[in-house]
Each structure stands twice: as C-alpha cells, then as structure tokens.
JSON list of C-alpha atoms in Angstrom, two decimals:
[
{"chain": "Z", "resi": 461, "resn": "MET", "atom": "CA", "xyz": [-22.63, -88.94, -29.17]},
{"chain": "Z", "resi": 462, "resn": "LYS", "atom": "CA", "xyz": [-20.60, -91.79, -30.68]},
{"chain": "Z", "resi": 463, "resn": "ASP", "atom": "CA", "xyz": [-21.56, -90.68, -34.20]},
{"chain": "Z", "resi": 464, "resn": "MET", "atom": "CA", "xyz": [-20.03, -87.26, -33.50]},
{"chain": "Z", "resi": 465, "resn": "GLY", "atom": "CA", "xyz": [-16.74, -88.78, -32.35]},
{"chain": "Z", "resi": 466, "resn": "ALA", "atom": "CA", "xyz": [-17.20, -87.84, -28.69]},
{"chain": "Z", "resi": 467, "resn": "ARG", "atom": "CA", "xyz": [-16.35, -90.24, -25.90]},
{"chain": "Z", "resi": 468, "resn": "GLN", "atom": "CA", "xyz": [-17.63, -90.50, -22.37]},
{"chain": "Z", "resi": 469, "resn": "LEU", "atom": "CA", "xyz": [-15.18, -89.65, -19.61]},
{"chain": "Z", "resi": 470, "resn": "ASN", "atom": "CA", "xyz": [-14.91, -91.55, -16.38]},
{"chain": "Z", "resi": 471, "resn": "ASN", "atom": "CA", "xyz": [-13.80, -90.33, -12.96]},
{"chain": "Z", "resi": 472, "resn": "SER", "atom": "CA", "xyz": [-10.24, -91.55, -13.46]},
{"chain": "Z", "resi": 473, "resn": "GLU", "atom": "CA", "xyz": [-9.60, -89.51, -16.62]},
{"chain": "Z", "resi": 474, "resn": "LYS", "atom": "CA", "xyz": [-6.71, -87.05, -16.43]},
{"chain": "Z", "resi": 475, "resn": "TYR", "atom": "CA", "xyz": [-5.70, -83.92, -18.30]},
{"chain": "Z", "resi": 476, "resn": "LEU", "atom": "CA", "xyz": [-2.14, -82.60, -17.95]},
{"chain": "Z", "resi": 477, "resn": "GLY", "atom": "CA", "xyz": [-1.66, -85.12, -15.17]},
{"chain": "Z", "resi": 478, "resn": "LEU", "atom": "CA", "xyz": [-4.59, -83.79, -13.10]},
{"chain": "Z", "resi": 479, "resn": "LEU", "atom": "CA", "xyz": [-7.97, -85.38, -12.51]},
{"chain": "Z", "resi": 480, "resn": "VAL", "atom": "CA", "xyz": [-10.72, -84.10, -14.80]},
{"chain": "Z", "resi": 481, "resn": "MET", "atom": "CA", "xyz": [-13.44, -85.01, -12.30]},
{"chain": "Z", "resi": 482, "resn": "VAL", "atom": "CA", "xyz": [-13.15, -85.15, -8.52]},
{"chain": "Z", "resi": 483, "resn": "GLY", "atom": "CA", "xyz": [-15.81, -87.26, -6.81]},
{"chain": "Z", "resi": 484, "resn": "ARG", "atom": "CA", "xyz": [-17.55, -86.64, -3.52]},
{"chain": "Z", "resi": 485, "resn": "SER", "atom": "CA", "xyz": [-14.75, -88.39, -1.68]},
{"chain": "Z", "resi": 486, "resn": "LYS", "atom": "CA", "xyz": [-11.66, -86.25, -2.23]},
{"chain": "Z", "resi": 487, "resn": "TYR", "atom": "CA", "xyz": [-9.67, -88.76, -0.21]},
{"chain": "Z", "resi": 488, "resn": "ASN", "atom": "CA", "xyz": [-10.34, -91.52, -2.75]},
{"chain": "Z", "resi": 489, "resn": "SER", "atom": "CA", "xyz": [-9.72, -89.14, -5.67]},
{"chain": "Z", "resi": 490, "resn": "PHE", "atom": "CA", "xyz": [-6.26, -88.13, -4.40]},
{"chain": "Z", "resi": 491, "resn": "ARG", "atom": "CA", "xyz": [-5.34, -91.47, -2.87]},
{"chain": "Z", "resi": 492, "resn": "VAL", "atom": "CA", "xyz": [-3.13, -92.12, -5.89]},
{"chain": "Z", "resi": 493, "resn": "ILE", "atom": "CA", "xyz": [-0.61, -89.64, -4.42]},
{"chain": "Z", "resi": 494, "resn": "LYS", "atom": "CA", "xyz": [-0.34, -91.66, -1.21]},
{"chain": "Z", "resi": 495, "resn": "ASP", "atom": "CA", "xyz": [0.08, -94.83, -3.27]},
{"chain": "Z", "resi": 496, "resn": "ARG", "atom": "CA", "xyz": [2.91, -93.28, -5.29]},
{"chain": "Z", "resi": 497, "resn": "VAL", "atom": "CA", "xyz": [4.65, -92.19, -2.09]},
{"chain": "Z", "resi": 498, "resn": "TRP", "atom": "CA", "xyz": [4.28, -95.67, -0.62]},
{"chain": "Z", "resi": 499, "resn": "LYS", "atom": "CA", "xyz": [5.72, -97.33, -3.74]},
{"chain": "Z", "resi": 500, "resn": "LYS", "atom": "CA", "xyz": [8.77, -95.09, -3.69]},
{"chain": "Z", "resi": 501, "resn": "ILE", "atom": "CA", "xyz": [9.38, -95.64, 0.00]},
{"chain": "Z", "resi": 502, "resn": "ASN", "atom": "CA", "xyz": [8.78, -99.38, -0.29]},
{"chain": "Z", "resi": 503, "resn": "ASN", "atom": "CA", "xyz": [11.47, -99.63, -2.98]},
{"chain": "Z", "resi": 504, "resn": "TRP", "atom": "CA", "xyz": [14.00, -98.07, -0.60]},
{"chain": "Z", "resi": 505, "resn": "LYS", "atom": "CA", "xyz": [13.22, -100.21, 2.45]},
{"chain": "Z", "resi": 506, "resn": "ASN", "atom": "CA", "xyz": [15.78, -102.91, 1.69]},
{"chain": "Z", "resi": 507, "resn": "GLN", "atom": "CA", "xyz": [18.58, -100.41, 1.16]},
{"chain": "Z", "resi": 508, "resn": "PHE", "atom": "CA", "xyz": [20.86, -99.36, 3.98]},
{"chain": "Z", "resi": 509, "resn": "LEU", "atom": "CA", "xyz": [20.80, -95.59, 3.80]},
{"chain": "Z", "resi": 510, "resn": "SER", "atom": "CA", "xyz": [22.56, -93.09, 6.02]},
{"chain": "Z", "resi": 511, "resn": "PRO", "atom": "CA", "xyz": [20.46, -90.39, 7.72]},
{"chain": "Z", "resi": 512, "resn": "SER", "atom": "CA", "xyz": [21.76, -87.82, 5.25]},
{"chain": "Z", "resi": 513, "resn": "GLY", "atom": "CA", "xyz": [20.79, -90.10, 2.36]},
{"chain": "Z", "resi": 514, "resn": "LYS", "atom": "CA", "xyz": [17.29, -90.50, 3.75]},
{"chain": "Z", "resi": 515, "resn": "GLU", "atom": "CA", "xyz": [17.01, -86.76, 4.19]},
{"chain": "Z", "resi": 516, "resn": "VAL", "atom": "CA", "xyz": [17.92, -86.12, 0.55]},
{"chain": "Z", "resi": 517, "resn": "LEU", "atom": "CA", "xyz": [15.49, -88.77, -0.73]},
{"chain": "Z", "resi": 518, "resn": "LEU", "atom": "CA", "xyz": [12.60, -87.48, 1.38]},
{"chain": "Z", "resi": 519, "resn": "LYS", "atom": "CA", "xyz": [13.16, -83.84, 0.45]},
{"chain": "Z", "resi": 520, "resn": "ALA", "atom": "CA", "xyz": [14.08, -84.27, -3.22]},
{"chain": "Z", "resi": 521, "resn": "VAL", "atom": "CA", "xyz": [11.77, -87.15, -4.20]},
{"chain": "Z", "resi": 522, "resn": "ILE", "atom": "CA", "xyz": [8.94, -87.84, -1.75]},
{"chain": "Z", "resi": 523, "resn": "GLN", "atom": "CA", "xyz": [8.04, -84.23, -0.98]},
{"chain": "Z", "resi": 524, "resn": "ALA", "atom": "CA", "xyz": [8.10, -83.42, -4.71]},
{"chain": "Z", "resi": 525, "resn": "ILE", "atom": "CA", "xyz": [5.49, -86.07, -5.64]},
{"chain": "Z", "resi": 526, "resn": "PRO", "atom": "CA", "xyz": [2.36, -84.22, -4.39]},
{"chain": "Z", "resi": 527, "resn": "THR", "atom": "CA", "xyz": [3.56, -80.72, -5.33]},
{"chain": "Z", "resi": 528, "resn": "TYR", "atom": "CA", "xyz": [1.83, -80.59, -8.74]},
{"chain": "Z", "resi": 529, "resn": "TYR", "atom": "CA", "xyz": [-1.52, -81.71, -7.32]},
{"chain": "Z", "resi": 530, "resn": "MET", "atom": "CA", "xyz": [-1.20, -79.45, -4.29]},
{"chain": "Z", "resi": 531, "resn": "SER", "atom": "CA", "xyz": [-0.78, -76.35, -6.43]},
{"chain": "Z", "resi": 532, "resn": "VAL", "atom": "CA", "xyz": [-4.33, -76.87, -7.76]},
{"chain": "Z", "resi": 533, "resn": "PHE", "atom": "CA", "xyz": [-6.32, -78.81, -5.14]},
{"chain": "Z", "resi": 534, "resn": "LYS", "atom": "CA", "xyz": [-6.57, -78.68, -1.38]},
{"chain": "Z", "resi": 535, "resn": "HIS", "atom": "CA", "xyz": [-5.88, -82.15, -0.03]},
{"chain": "Z", "resi": 536, "resn": "PRO", "atom": "CA", "xyz": [-7.88, -83.76, 2.80]},
{"chain": "Z", "resi": 537, "resn": "LYS", "atom": "CA", "xyz": [-6.22, -83.45, 6.22]},
{"chain": "Z", "resi": 538, "resn": "ASN", "atom": "CA", "xyz": [-6.23, -87.19, 6.83]},
{"chain": "Z", "resi": 539, "resn": "LEU", "atom": "CA", "xyz": [-4.45, -87.81, 3.53]},
{"chain": "Z", "resi": 540, "resn": "CYS", "atom": "CA", "xyz": [-1.74, -85.28, 4.44]},
{"chain": "Z", "resi": 541, "resn": "LYS", "atom": "CA", "xyz": [-1.33, -86.95, 7.84]},
{"chain": "Z", "resi": 542, "resn": "GLU", "atom": "CA", "xyz": [-1.01, -90.40, 6.26]},
{"chain": "Z", "resi": 543, "resn": "ILE", "atom": "CA", "xyz": [1.67, -89.23, 3.82]},
{"chain": "Z", "resi": 544, "resn": "ALA", "atom": "CA", "xyz": [3.56, -87.62, 6.72]},
{"chain": "Z", "resi": 545, "resn": "ALA", "atom": "CA", "xyz": [3.24, -90.86, 8.70]},
{"chain": "Z", "resi": 546, "resn": "GLN", "atom": "CA", "xyz": [4.76, -92.83, 5.83]},
{"chain": "Z", "resi": 547, "resn": "MET", "atom": "CA", "xyz": [7.69, -90.44, 5.69]},
{"chain": "Z", "resi": 548, "resn": "ALA", "atom": "CA", "xyz": [8.19, -90.68, 9.46]},
{"chain": "Z", "resi": 549, "resn": "LYS", "atom": "CA", "xyz": [8.19, -94.48, 9.38]},
{"chain": "Z", "resi": 550, "resn": "PHE", "atom": "CA", "xyz": [10.76, -94.47, 6.62]},
{"chain": "Z", "resi": 551, "resn": "TRP", "atom": "CA", "xyz": [12.95, -92.03, 8.53]},
{"chain": "Z", "resi": 552, "resn": "TRP", "atom": "CA", "xyz": [13.00, -94.01, 11.80]},
{"chain": "Z", "resi": 553, "resn": "ARG", "atom": "CA", "xyz": [13.16, -97.48, 10.25]},
{"chain": "Z", "resi": 554, "resn": "PHE", "atom": "CA", "xyz": [16.52, -99.04, 9.37]},
{"chain": "Z", "resi": 555, "resn": "LYS", "atom": "CA", "xyz": [15.42, -102.37, 7.84]},
{"chain": "Z", "resi": 556, "resn": "LYS", "atom": "CA", "xyz": [12.33, -103.61, 6.02]},
{"chain": "Z", "resi": 557, "resn": "ASP", "atom": "CA", "xyz": [10.60, -105.16, 9.05]},
{"chain": "Z", "resi": 558, "resn": "ASP", "atom": "CA", "xyz": [12.31, -103.05, 11.68]},
{"chain": "Z", "resi": 559, "resn": "HIS", "atom": "CA", "xyz": [10.16, -100.93, 13.99]},
{"chain": "Z", "resi": 560, "resn": "LYS", "atom": "CA", "xyz": [11.94, -98.13, 15.78]},
{"chain": "Z", "resi": 561, "resn": "ILE", "atom": "CA", "xyz": [10.78, -95.57, 18.32]},
{"chain": "Z", "resi": 562, "resn": "HIS", "atom": "CA", "xyz": [9.92, -92.16, 16.87]},
{"chain": "Z", "resi": 563, "resn": "TRP", "atom": "CA", "xyz": [12.01, -90.01, 19.17]},
{"chain": "Z", "resi": 564, "resn": "LYS", "atom": "CA", "xyz": [10.58, -86.76, 17.79]},
{"chain": "Z", "resi": 565, "resn": "SER", "atom": "CA", "xyz": [7.21, -85.88, 16.34]},
{"chain": "Z", "resi": 566, "resn": "TRP", "atom": "CA", "xyz": [7.15, -85.25, 12.60]},
{"chain": "Z", "resi": 567, "resn": "ALA", "atom": "CA", "xyz": [5.92, -81.68, 13.23]},
{"chain": "Z", "resi": 568, "resn": "LYS", "atom": "CA", "xyz": [9.11, -80.92, 15.18]},
{"chain": "Z", "resi": 569, "resn": "MET", "atom": "CA", "xyz": [11.18, -82.61, 12.47]},
{"chain": "Z", "resi": 570, "resn": "GLY", "atom": "CA", "xyz": [9.74, -79.99, 10.13]},
{"chain": "Z", "resi": 571, "resn": "THR", "atom": "CA", "xyz": [11.21, -77.04, 11.99]},
{"chain": "Z", "resi": 572, "resn": "ALA", "atom": "CA", "xyz": [14.36, -75.41, 10.67]},
{"chain": "Z", "resi": 573, "resn": "LYS", "atom": "CA", "xyz": [17.72, -77.00, 11.44]},
{"chain": "Z", "resi": 574, "resn": "SER", "atom": "CA", "xyz": [18.65, -73.96, 13.50]},
{"chain": "Z", "resi": 575, "resn": "GLY", "atom": "CA", "xyz": [15.64, -74.77, 15.70]},
{"chain": "Z", "resi": 576, "resn": "GLY", "atom": "CA", "xyz": [16.51, -78.42, 16.23]},
{"chain": "Z", "resi": 577, "resn": "GLY", "atom": "CA", "xyz": [14.56, -79.93, 13.32]},
{"chain": "Z", "resi": 578, "resn": "LEU", "atom": "CA", "xyz": [15.52, -81.10, 9.84]},
{"chain": "Z", "resi": 579, "resn": "GLY", "atom": "CA", "xyz": [13.44, -78.76, 7.72]},
{"chain": "Z", "resi": 580, "resn": "PHE", "atom": "CA", "xyz": [10.95, -81.30, 6.32]},
{"chain": "Z", "resi": 581, "resn": "ARG", "atom": "CA", "xyz": [7.86, -79.70, 4.87]},
{"chain": "Z", "resi": 582, "resn": "GLU", "atom": "CA", "xyz": [4.61, -79.80, 6.83]},
{"chain": "Z", "resi": 583, "resn": "ILE", "atom": "CA", "xyz": [2.41, -81.09, 4.02]},
{"chain": "Z", "resi": 584, "resn": "GLU", "atom": "CA", "xyz": [-0.87, -79.37, 4.88]},
{"chain": "Z", "resi": 585, "resn": "SER", "atom": "CA", "xyz": [0.78, -75.95, 5.31]},
{"chain": "Z", "resi": 586, "resn": "PHE", "atom": "CA", "xyz": [2.77, -76.45, 2.12]},
{"chain": "Z", "resi": 587, "resn": "ASN", "atom": "CA", "xyz": [-0.47, -77.24, 0.28]},
{"chain": "Z", "resi": 588, "resn": "MET", "atom": "CA", "xyz": [-2.03, -73.96, 1.45]},
{"chain": "Z", "resi": 589, "resn": "ALA", "atom": "CA", "xyz": [1.11, -72.01, 0.52]},
{"chain": "Z", "resi": 590, "resn": "LEU", "atom": "CA", "xyz": [1.04, -73.38, -3.03]},
{"chain": "Z", "resi": 591, "resn": "LEU", "atom": "CA", "xyz": [-2.65, -72.50, -3.43]},
{"chain": "Z", "resi": 592, "resn": "ALA", "atom": "CA", "xyz": [-2.03, -68.98, -2.10]},
{"chain": "Z", "resi": 593, "resn": "LYS", "atom": "CA", "xyz": [0.79, -68.64, -4.64]},
{"chain": "Z", "resi": 594, "resn": "GLN", "atom": "CA", "xyz": [-1.66, -69.49, -7.43]},
{"chain": "Z", "resi": 595, "resn": "CYS", "atom": "CA", "xyz": [-4.02, -66.78, -6.13]},
{"chain": "Z", "resi": 596, "resn": "TRP", "atom": "CA", "xyz": [-1.11, -64.34, -6.17]},
{"chain": "Z", "resi": 597, "resn": "ARG", "atom": "CA", "xyz": [-0.48, -65.20, -9.82]},
{"chain": "Z", "resi": 598, "resn": "VAL", "atom": "CA", "xyz": [-4.14, -64.55, -10.64]},
{"chain": "Z", "resi": 599, "resn": "LEU", "atom": "CA", "xyz": [-3.90, -61.19, -8.84]},
{"chain": "Z", "resi": 600, "resn": "THR", "atom": "CA", "xyz": [-0.64, -60.04, -10.43]},
{"chain": "Z", "resi": 601, "resn": "LYS", "atom": "CA", "xyz": [-1.12, -61.52, -13.91]},
{"chain": "Z", "resi": 602, "resn": "PRO", "atom": "CA", "xyz": [-4.75, -60.78, -14.81]},
{"chain": "Z", "resi": 603, "resn": "GLN", "atom": "CA", "xyz": [-4.08, -61.28, -18.54]},
{"chain": "Z", "resi": 604, "resn": "SER", "atom": "CA", "xyz": [-3.17, -64.95, -18.14]},
{"chain": "Z", "resi": 605, "resn": "MET", "atom": "CA", "xyz": [-5.64, -67.52, -19.45]},
{"chain": "Z", "resi": 606, "resn": "ALA", "atom": "CA", "xyz": [-6.29, -69.03, -16.01]},
{"chain": "Z", "resi": 607, "resn": "ALA", "atom": "CA", "xyz": [-6.91, -65.60, -14.45]},
{"chain": "Z", "resi": 608, "resn": "MET", "atom": "CA", "xyz": [-9.36, -64.57, -17.19]},
{"chain": "Z", "resi": 609, "resn": "VAL", "atom": "CA", "xyz": [-11.31, -67.84, -16.96]},
{"chain": "Z", "resi": 610, "resn": "LEU", "atom": "CA", "xyz": [-11.58, -67.67, -13.17]},
{"chain": "Z", "resi": 611, "resn": "LYS", "atom": "CA", "xyz": [-12.51, -63.97, -13.22]},
{"chain": "Z", "resi": 612, "resn": "ASP", "atom": "CA", "xyz": [-15.24, -64.49, -15.81]},
{"chain": "Z", "resi": 613, "resn": "LYS", "atom": "CA", "xyz": [-16.77, -67.31, -13.81]},
{"chain": "Z", "resi": 614, "resn": "TYR", "atom": "CA", "xyz": [-16.29, -66.36, -10.16]},
{"chain": "Z", "resi": 615, "resn": "PHE", "atom": "CA", "xyz": [-15.41, -62.67, -9.64]},
{"chain": "Z", "resi": 616, "resn": "ARG", "atom": "CA", "xyz": [-16.37, -60.80, -12.79]},
{"chain": "Z", "resi": 617, "resn": "HIS", "atom": "CA", "xyz": [-16.91, -57.42, -11.09]},
{"chain": "Z", "resi": 618, "resn": "PHE", "atom": "CA", "xyz": [-14.31, -57.73, -8.31]},
{"chain": "Z", "resi": 619, "resn": "THR", "atom": "CA", "xyz": [-10.72, -58.70, -7.71]},
{"chain": "Z", "resi": 620, "resn": "ILE", "atom": "CA", "xyz": [-9.92, -62.15, -6.44]},
{"chain": "Z", "resi": 621, "resn": "LEU", "atom": "CA", "xyz": [-9.35, -60.65, -2.97]},
{"chain": "Z", "resi": 622, "resn": "ASP", "atom": "CA", "xyz": [-12.99, -59.51, -2.80]},
{"chain": "Z", "resi": 623, "resn": "SER", "atom": "CA", "xyz": [-14.46, -62.64, -4.40]},
{"chain": "Z", "resi": 624, "resn": "ASN", "atom": "CA", "xyz": [-17.08, -64.94, -2.89]},
{"chain": "Z", "resi": 625, "resn": "LEU", "atom": "CA", "xyz": [-17.18, -68.71, -2.97]},
{"chain": "Z", "resi": 626, "resn": "GLY", "atom": "CA", "xyz": [-20.28, -68.59, -5.14]},
{"chain": "Z", "resi": 627, "resn": "HIS", "atom": "CA", "xyz": [-22.94, -71.16, -5.94]},
{"chain": "Z", "resi": 628, "resn": "ARG", "atom": "CA", "xyz": [-21.79, -74.74, -6.63]},
{"chain": "Z", "resi": 629, "resn": "PRO", "atom": "CA", "xyz": [-18.09, -73.89, -7.04]},
{"chain": "Z", "resi": 630, "resn": "SER", "atom": "CA", "xyz": [-15.63, -76.32, -8.58]},
{"chain": "Z", "resi": 631, "resn": "VAL", "atom": "CA", "xyz": [-13.20, -78.19, -6.35]},
{"chain": "Z", "resi": 632, "resn": "MET", "atom": "CA", "xyz": [-10.33, -76.14, -7.78]},
{"chain": "Z", "resi": 633, "resn": "TRP", "atom": "CA", "xyz": [-12.00, -72.78, -7.05]},
{"chain": "Z", "resi": 634, "resn": "ARG", "atom": "CA", "xyz": [-13.02, -73.91, -3.57]},
{"chain": "Z", "resi": 635, "resn": "SER", "atom": "CA", "xyz": [-9.38, -74.83, -2.94]},
{"chain": "Z", "resi": 636, "resn": "LEU", "atom": "CA", "xyz": [-8.02, -71.51, -4.22]},
{"chain": "Z", "resi": 637, "resn": "TRP", "atom": "CA", "xyz": [-10.66, -69.46, -2.40]},
{"chain": "Z", "resi": 638, "resn": "GLY", "atom": "CA", "xyz": [-9.84, -71.23, 0.85]},
{"chain": "Z", "resi": 639, "resn": "SER", "atom": "CA", "xyz": [-6.24, -69.98, 0.66]},
{"chain": "Z", "resi": 640, "resn": "LEU", "atom": "CA", "xyz": [-7.13, -66.29, 0.23]},
{"chain": "Z", "resi": 641, "resn": "GLU", "atom": "CA", "xyz": [-6.91, -65.55, 3.95]},
{"chain": "Z", "resi": 642, "resn": "LEU", "atom": "CA", "xyz": [-3.33, -66.80, 3.96]},
{"chain": "Z", "resi": 643, "resn": "LEU", "atom": "CA", "xyz": [-2.55, -64.58, 0.98]},
{"chain": "Z", "resi": 644, "resn": "LYS", "atom": "CA", "xyz": [-4.13, -61.54, 2.63]},
{"chain": "Z", "resi": 645, "resn": "GLU", "atom": "CA", "xyz": [-2.01, -62.05, 5.74]},
{"chain": "Z", "resi": 646, "resn": "GLY", "atom": "CA", "xyz": [1.15, -61.67, 3.68]},
{"chain": "Z", "resi": 647, "resn": "LEU", "atom": "CA", "xyz": [0.08, -58.69, 1.55]},
{"chain": "Z", "resi": 648, "resn": "VAL", "atom": "CA", "xyz": [1.63, -55.29, 2.13]},
{"chain": "Z", "resi": 649, "resn": "TRP", "atom": "CA", "xyz": [1.23, -51.92, 0.40]},
{"chain": "Z", "resi": 650, "resn": "ARG", "atom": "CA", "xyz": [4.16, -50.74, -1.70]},
{"chain": "Z", "resi": 651, "resn": "VAL", "atom": "CA", "xyz": [4.12, -46.98, -2.23]},
{"chain": "Z", "resi": 652, "resn": "GLY", "atom": "CA", "xyz": [6.37, -46.83, -5.31]},
{"chain": "Z", "resi": 653, "resn": "ASN", "atom": "CA", "xyz": [6.04, -43.48, -7.09]},
{"chain": "Z", "resi": 654, "resn": "GLY", "atom": "CA", "xyz": [2.76, -42.65, -5.30]},
{"chain": "Z", "resi": 655, "resn": "ARG", "atom": "CA", "xyz": [0.79, -41.90, -8.47]},
{"chain": "Z", "resi": 656, "resn": "GLN", "atom": "CA", "xyz": [-1.97, -44.41, -7.68]},
{"chain": "Z", "resi": 657, "resn": "ILE", "atom": "CA", "xyz": [-2.44, -43.29, -4.06]},
{"chain": "Z", "resi": 658, "resn": "ASN", "atom": "CA", "xyz": [-5.43, -41.01, -3.49]},
{"chain": "Z", "resi": 659, "resn": "ILE", "atom": "CA", "xyz": [-4.83, -38.90, -0.38]}
]
C-alpha cells in the first residue's frame, strides 16, 4: 500500500470537516461538538453580559456550531441534552463560579417569545429537521451527485420515500432514513396544471 502512495486512515480523519469513519460509539465520535461548545462558553464566563447579549451569543454562535454535523448525522440524545445543559448553565450564570437557580426549563425557553419563551432551538428536533431537509433535497433534486449516489446504493428502484433501511447501512443513510417520517408528515399534494394526475 505504501508503495502505491496510499495511506491508512484513522477514526479521527475528516473530509470537508466531517468524520470519515464513525465508530460504534457515536457519542465519542461527535463529542468534539460538545467540546467546541464548552470552549466557546468557557471563554465568555468572565465577561459581564446582559441577557440580550447572552441571547445573541447563544443563538448566533453556540447554536450554529453543530449545524453542519447535524445536517448529515443524527446525534445521540444524551449528547444533545448535554449541549442544551451547557447553554442553560451559561444563560442562568452571571459569574464564572456563580450557580443560579434555573427558573424555567430549557424546553420552555425554546418556545416562541409570543408563548413566553426566548426561541432557543431544541437541539434534537433541530437535528431531525435538518436531516429531513436533506431528504427533501434528494427528492426534489434527483440529478444532484448526492441524490444519485444514495439512489444507486439504497433505493435504486424506488423513490427515497419508499426506501428501506437496507442491510448494513452507513451512519449517514441511517440518519437520513430516520427522518423520513418527519418529512412525510409535512408533505402535501400540489395540483398545479393537473397533467400528472390520473383520475
């Protein structure tokens, strides 16, 4: 292999910022996201920020960190909960070693402002929404490279909506396939000019 110029990859190798290989423990594979969130939050602990400043930082910076990964892989539930817990601690804490009471659950903080919350994203639901959006792209843009590769491997004779999980699927396909039910819930028929409707 070395004579041909090839090199052996390890589990930590990345391509376009994403992991090439995901091990049996998805939590350990994606733990780097939690670490990045913690580093960002830890850098802000010594600063005296107003509630509005914290809101902007959480929405514009912290919630943006896992977005790229979440559009490809489904994250473990415990990892999503831990990231949400870090955000909640940062929100209710005023100083580095200050421990404050969490007067509202983070789930309620995620409701719209009109409903008494602050509109923070619920990470697990956001993850599923991003995966469903990728499935929608595969469905509506079948000529894209990603759609053709997935179709050839997993649903050659069907559409993605009628696909099966298959034998030994990749982590990415398992993640996308798991979001299909959410996509189907939001689908509606558009009549248009009616030429493709067989009555």
